Amino acid sequence: MPESGQKTTQGHITETAPAVTAARRTGLLVTLVLGGLTALPPLSMDMYLPALPEVTGALRAPAATVQLTLTACLAGMALGQLVVGPMSDKWGRRRPLLIGMAVYVLATAVCALAPTAELLIGFRLLQGLAGAAGIVIARAVVRDLYDGVEMARFFSTLMLISGVAPIIAPLIGGQILRLTDWRGVFHVLTAIGLLLTLVVWRFLHETLPPERRHEGGVGQALRTMRGLLADRVFTGYMLTGGLAFAALFAYISASPFVVQDLYGASPQTFSLLFGLNSIGLVAVGQINGKLLVGRVSLDKALGSGLGVILLAAVALTLMTSGVLGEVGLAPIAAGLFVLMSAMGLAMPNTNAQALMRTPHAAGSASALLGTSSFLIGAVASPLVGIAGEHTAVPMAVVQLGCAVLALICFLGLCRPWRTTENRTGEPA
């Protein structure tokens, strides 16, 4: 039996640092801290959504320019993951995390004071770059503290928190707009970031002892990622997931204008519809994890999700273009609900299939999957506003294009009918 203070990993005895042992004893507290870090990015993105139409008027900027504030934040979160991950392996978890959180607070405070759309875009980019520290390091801390079944359970908890955050974020944003203007959203985010920084500084101990750190840095991480991209099937799943996320982000960036400006809904109604769509995504994701996994192959579930997304995108394109006549908010909202819910089949299964192929480099693969999804989503965001805020056709067309390309990547690169090609462990 291993001695006290040690743990067994893949047949080897490795030392467990006292700080790691202490952190594991405070399991609930660690869960709350890491859950807060995981929830901060969706809060930063979605709490701001009901205010987008107001920002266009306040800063006298067109909708396409204001939508770049979403793109900038998303791009920052994508690129920041590539940098912060290797930094945390080299210097430990606490220092990069605290630096990132401090920069996040400062950038968010400046966003609240931004006099122009251009300055807001710049500091939203910095906000995203800094906020990426929470995304990457939260996962890394879980890997430091837990193994096997315990790690899987902890990740499930974090996934539930990250799924709930997009539901409540626009609801909170809508209520803030009842009391103040769009700048109040950033004041609240600044307060949340400051509180979370203080909690991390006080309660989250270092979980990566010096003897387990390495000098690989960003260069080594990029070389590992280049090797992963040489795997055709991995790249196929990566692109499939990224394009599905782009369809989702087309909805996120365009829906405030579509629902509020085109159909006259209030910010509170928009927030309610956004919350319902997020509930659909989380519910289908839970059905996938609890009922389908182990009974149906991941590729079949993934293919079904992509098919539903495609059908919903076709319906939305027909409705918004006037082919089916003039439609109200209810049919559009129903189409968006179906599209969003089907993401609960598509996105988790692309990640699972990709990571199952990369046991030798799961960390780099996870960073690459996250970064590519954020970057592809950032490209989709400005396209939905290319025709202005008075039509929903660009949103539907972008979603349709992403759905078609996702299916092409899935069928052309992943080739799911080849069930014997590294598909062990799945039902036939």
Tab-separated table of C-alpha atoms in Angstrom, residues 40-237:
chain	number	residue	atom	x	y	z
A	40	LEU	CA	-16.690	33.747	-15.331
A	41	PRO	CA	-16.198	33.495	-19.145
A	42	PRO	CA	-19.895	32.793	-19.929
A	43	LEU	CA	-20.875	35.506	-17.467
A	44	SER	CA	-18.541	37.925	-19.254
A	45	MET	CA	-20.054	37.039	-22.624
A	46	ASP	CA	-23.748	36.512	-21.911
A	47	MET	CA	-24.518	39.044	-19.181
A	48	TYR	CA	-23.683	41.730	-21.743
A	49	LEU	CA	-25.969	40.379	-24.504
A	50	PRO	CA	-29.245	42.176	-23.568
A	51	ALA	CA	-27.340	45.497	-23.630
A	52	LEU	CA	-26.042	45.192	-27.219
A	53	PRO	CA	-28.850	47.218	-28.864
A	54	GLU	CA	-28.441	49.939	-26.215
A	55	VAL	CA	-24.664	50.095	-26.799
A	56	THR	CA	-25.172	50.781	-30.520
A	57	GLY	CA	-27.169	53.892	-29.666
A	58	ALA	CA	-25.052	55.064	-26.745
A	59	LEU	CA	-21.738	54.845	-28.640
A	60	ARG	CA	-23.261	55.793	-32.031
A	61	ALA	CA	-21.804	52.682	-33.660
A	62	PRO	CA	-23.349	50.269	-36.179
A	63	ALA	CA	-24.460	46.819	-35.059
A	64	ALA	CA	-21.607	45.080	-36.892
A	65	THR	CA	-19.069	47.186	-34.978
A	66	VAL	CA	-20.699	46.541	-31.603
A	67	GLN	CA	-20.803	42.817	-32.351
A	68	LEU	CA	-17.010	43.009	-32.628
A	69	THR	CA	-16.978	43.549	-28.851
A	70	LEU	CA	-18.170	39.934	-28.593
A	71	THR	CA	-15.693	38.782	-31.221
A	72	ALA	CA	-12.804	40.486	-29.443
A	73	CYS	CA	-13.629	38.897	-26.087
A	74	LEU	CA	-14.023	35.479	-27.687
A	75	ALA	CA	-10.771	35.789	-29.658
A	76	GLY	CA	-8.967	36.857	-26.488
A	77	MET	CA	-10.236	33.803	-24.614
A	78	ALA	CA	-9.089	31.608	-27.505
A	79	LEU	CA	-5.565	32.986	-27.793
A	80	GLY	CA	-5.092	33.324	-24.048
A	81	GLN	CA	-5.511	29.579	-23.569
A	82	LEU	CA	-2.475	28.884	-25.748
A	83	VAL	CA	-0.310	31.105	-23.554
A	84	VAL	CA	-1.642	30.614	-20.039
A	85	GLY	CA	-1.669	26.797	-20.159
A	86	PRO	CA	2.100	26.395	-20.740
A	87	MET	CA	2.774	29.256	-18.286
A	88	SER	CA	0.941	27.377	-15.535
A	89	ASP	CA	2.945	24.208	-16.250
A	90	LYS	CA	6.168	26.195	-15.932
A	91	TRP	CA	5.440	28.573	-13.034
A	92	GLY	CA	2.652	26.809	-11.146
A	93	ARG	CA	-1.047	27.571	-11.027
A	94	ARG	CA	-1.426	30.440	-8.564
A	95	ARG	CA	0.854	33.084	-10.069
A	96	PRO	CA	-0.534	33.051	-13.659
A	97	LEU	CA	-4.085	32.795	-12.311
A	98	LEU	CA	-3.757	35.763	-9.956
A	99	ILE	CA	-2.077	37.866	-12.654
A	100	GLY	CA	-4.806	36.956	-15.117
A	101	MET	CA	-7.575	37.768	-12.650
A	102	ALA	CA	-6.017	41.140	-11.751
A	103	VAL	CA	-5.765	42.100	-15.435
A	104	TYR	CA	-9.357	40.921	-15.957
A	105	VAL	CA	-10.620	43.230	-13.214
A	106	LEU	CA	-8.741	46.238	-14.612
A	107	ALA	CA	-9.828	45.577	-18.211
A	108	THR	CA	-13.465	45.150	-17.178
A	109	ALA	CA	-13.394	48.384	-15.181
A	110	VAL	CA	-12.099	50.257	-18.242
A	111	CYS	CA	-14.865	48.689	-20.374
A	112	ALA	CA	-17.390	50.297	-18.040
A	113	LEU	CA	-15.863	53.708	-18.794
A	114	ALA	CA	-15.189	53.277	-22.530
A	115	PRO	CA	-16.267	56.407	-24.468
A	116	THR	CA	-16.010	54.808	-27.931
A	117	ALA	CA	-16.753	51.453	-29.517
A	118	GLU	CA	-13.116	51.098	-30.605
A	119	LEU	CA	-11.837	51.423	-27.039
A	120	LEU	CA	-14.506	49.004	-25.836
A	121	ILE	CA	-13.418	46.459	-28.452
A	122	GLY	CA	-9.761	46.793	-27.396
A	123	PHE	CA	-10.414	46.249	-23.719
A	124	ARG	CA	-12.887	43.440	-24.388
A	125	LEU	CA	-9.982	41.723	-26.167
A	126	LEU	CA	-7.796	42.236	-23.084
A	127	GLN	CA	-10.640	41.048	-20.863
A	128	GLY	CA	-10.849	37.826	-22.880
A	129	LEU	CA	-7.090	37.269	-22.831
A	130	ALA	CA	-7.032	37.612	-19.045
A	131	GLY	CA	-10.224	35.614	-18.508
A	132	ALA	CA	-8.681	32.650	-20.334
A	133	ALA	CA	-6.554	32.055	-17.227
A	134	GLY	CA	-9.619	30.866	-15.328
A	135	ILE	CA	-10.682	28.465	-18.109
A	136	VAL	CA	-7.305	26.753	-18.473
A	137	ILE	CA	-6.111	26.738	-14.874
A	138	ALA	CA	-9.419	25.494	-13.449
A	139	ARG	CA	-9.021	22.325	-15.568
A	140	ALA	CA	-5.349	22.050	-14.642
A	141	VAL	CA	-6.077	22.304	-10.911
A	142	VAL	CA	-8.638	19.501	-11.215
A	143	ARG	CA	-6.009	17.322	-12.902
A	144	ASP	CA	-3.568	18.169	-10.097
A	145	LEU	CA	-5.987	17.251	-7.310
A	146	TYR	CA	-7.947	14.295	-8.656
A	147	ASP	CA	-7.550	11.164	-10.724
A	148	GLY	CA	-9.776	8.527	-12.318
A	149	VAL	CA	-13.425	8.482	-11.266
A	150	GLU	CA	-12.985	11.386	-8.841
A	151	MET	CA	-11.660	13.585	-11.630
A	152	ALA	CA	-14.543	12.627	-13.950
A	153	ARG	CA	-17.083	13.464	-11.243
A	154	PHE	CA	-15.437	16.811	-10.546
A	155	PHE	CA	-15.390	17.720	-14.224
A	156	SER	CA	-19.090	16.833	-14.425
A	157	THR	CA	-19.772	19.308	-11.622
A	158	LEU	CA	-17.815	22.029	-13.405
A	159	MET	CA	-19.668	21.299	-16.655
A	160	LEU	CA	-22.992	21.681	-14.868
A	161	ILE	CA	-21.888	25.047	-13.450
A	162	SER	CA	-20.656	26.245	-16.834
A	163	GLY	CA	-23.997	25.157	-18.318
A	164	VAL	CA	-26.036	27.056	-15.725
A	165	ALA	CA	-23.979	30.261	-16.076
A	166	PRO	CA	-25.220	31.081	-19.612
A	167	ILE	CA	-28.795	30.565	-18.393
A	168	ILE	CA	-28.631	33.059	-15.546
A	169	ALA	CA	-26.181	35.538	-17.131
A	170	PRO	CA	-28.598	37.236	-19.576
A	171	LEU	CA	-31.314	37.136	-16.910
A	172	ILE	CA	-28.989	39.042	-14.578
A	173	GLY	CA	-28.038	41.389	-17.408
A	174	GLY	CA	-31.689	42.091	-18.183
A	175	GLN	CA	-32.398	42.940	-14.562
A	176	ILE	CA	-29.339	45.208	-14.370
A	177	LEU	CA	-30.693	47.132	-17.365
A	178	ARG	CA	-33.872	47.785	-15.402
A	179	LEU	CA	-31.807	49.726	-12.851
A	180	THR	CA	-29.038	51.288	-14.923
A	181	ASP	CA	-27.530	51.441	-18.411
A	182	TRP	CA	-25.175	49.058	-20.214
A	183	ARG	CA	-22.155	50.316	-18.266
A	184	GLY	CA	-23.701	48.890	-15.111
A	185	VAL	CA	-23.221	45.381	-16.541
A	186	PHE	CA	-19.463	45.942	-16.588
A	187	HIS	CA	-19.532	47.440	-13.084
A	188	VAL	CA	-21.147	44.222	-11.836
A	189	LEU	CA	-18.618	42.070	-13.745
A	190	THR	CA	-15.803	44.130	-12.208
A	191	ALA	CA	-17.162	43.450	-8.724
A	192	ILE	CA	-17.533	39.718	-9.472
A	193	GLY	CA	-13.974	39.551	-10.818
A	194	LEU	CA	-12.565	41.391	-7.801
A	195	LEU	CA	-14.406	39.136	-5.352
A	196	LEU	CA	-13.245	36.014	-7.182
A	197	THR	CA	-9.648	37.292	-7.231
A	198	LEU	CA	-9.705	37.796	-3.460
A	199	VAL	CA	-11.200	34.326	-2.916
A	200	VAL	CA	-8.535	32.721	-5.141
A	201	TRP	CA	-5.759	34.609	-3.332
A	202	ARG	CA	-7.058	33.603	0.095
A	203	PHE	CA	-8.269	30.037	-0.379
A	204	LEU	CA	-6.825	28.398	-3.524
A	205	HIS	CA	-3.387	27.009	-2.671
A	206	GLU	CA	-0.715	26.051	-5.190
A	207	THR	CA	-1.467	22.572	-6.556
A	208	LEU	CA	1.540	22.015	-8.827
A	209	PRO	CA	4.687	21.468	-6.719
A	210	PRO	CA	8.049	22.637	-8.163
A	211	GLU	CA	9.286	19.092	-8.861
A	212	ARG	CA	6.365	18.490	-11.241
A	213	ARG	CA	6.872	21.642	-13.311
A	214	HIS	CA	8.659	21.642	-16.641
A	215	GLU	CA	10.481	24.068	-18.904
A	216	GLY	CA	8.666	23.177	-22.138
A	217	GLY	CA	6.913	26.503	-22.460
A	218	VAL	CA	4.837	27.695	-25.377
A	219	GLY	CA	7.213	26.316	-28.019
A	220	GLN	CA	6.870	22.740	-26.813
A	221	ALA	CA	3.098	23.095	-26.570
A	222	LEU	CA	2.892	24.342	-30.154
A	223	ARG	CA	5.046	21.448	-31.399
A	224	THR	CA	2.735	18.992	-29.663
A	225	MET	CA	-0.304	20.659	-31.211
A	226	ARG	CA	1.267	20.461	-34.669
A	227	GLY	CA	1.559	16.705	-34.217
A	228	LEU	CA	-2.095	16.506	-33.179
A	229	LEU	CA	-3.182	18.404	-36.274
A	230	ALA	CA	-1.426	15.805	-38.424
A	231	ASP	CA	-4.049	13.287	-37.235
A	232	ARG	CA	-6.817	13.536	-39.855
A	233	VAL	CA	-9.565	12.151	-37.610
A	234	PHE	CA	-8.648	14.387	-34.664
A	235	THR	CA	-8.634	17.402	-36.969
A	236	GLY	CA	-12.010	16.339	-38.325
A	237	TYR	CA	-13.574	16.255	-34.878
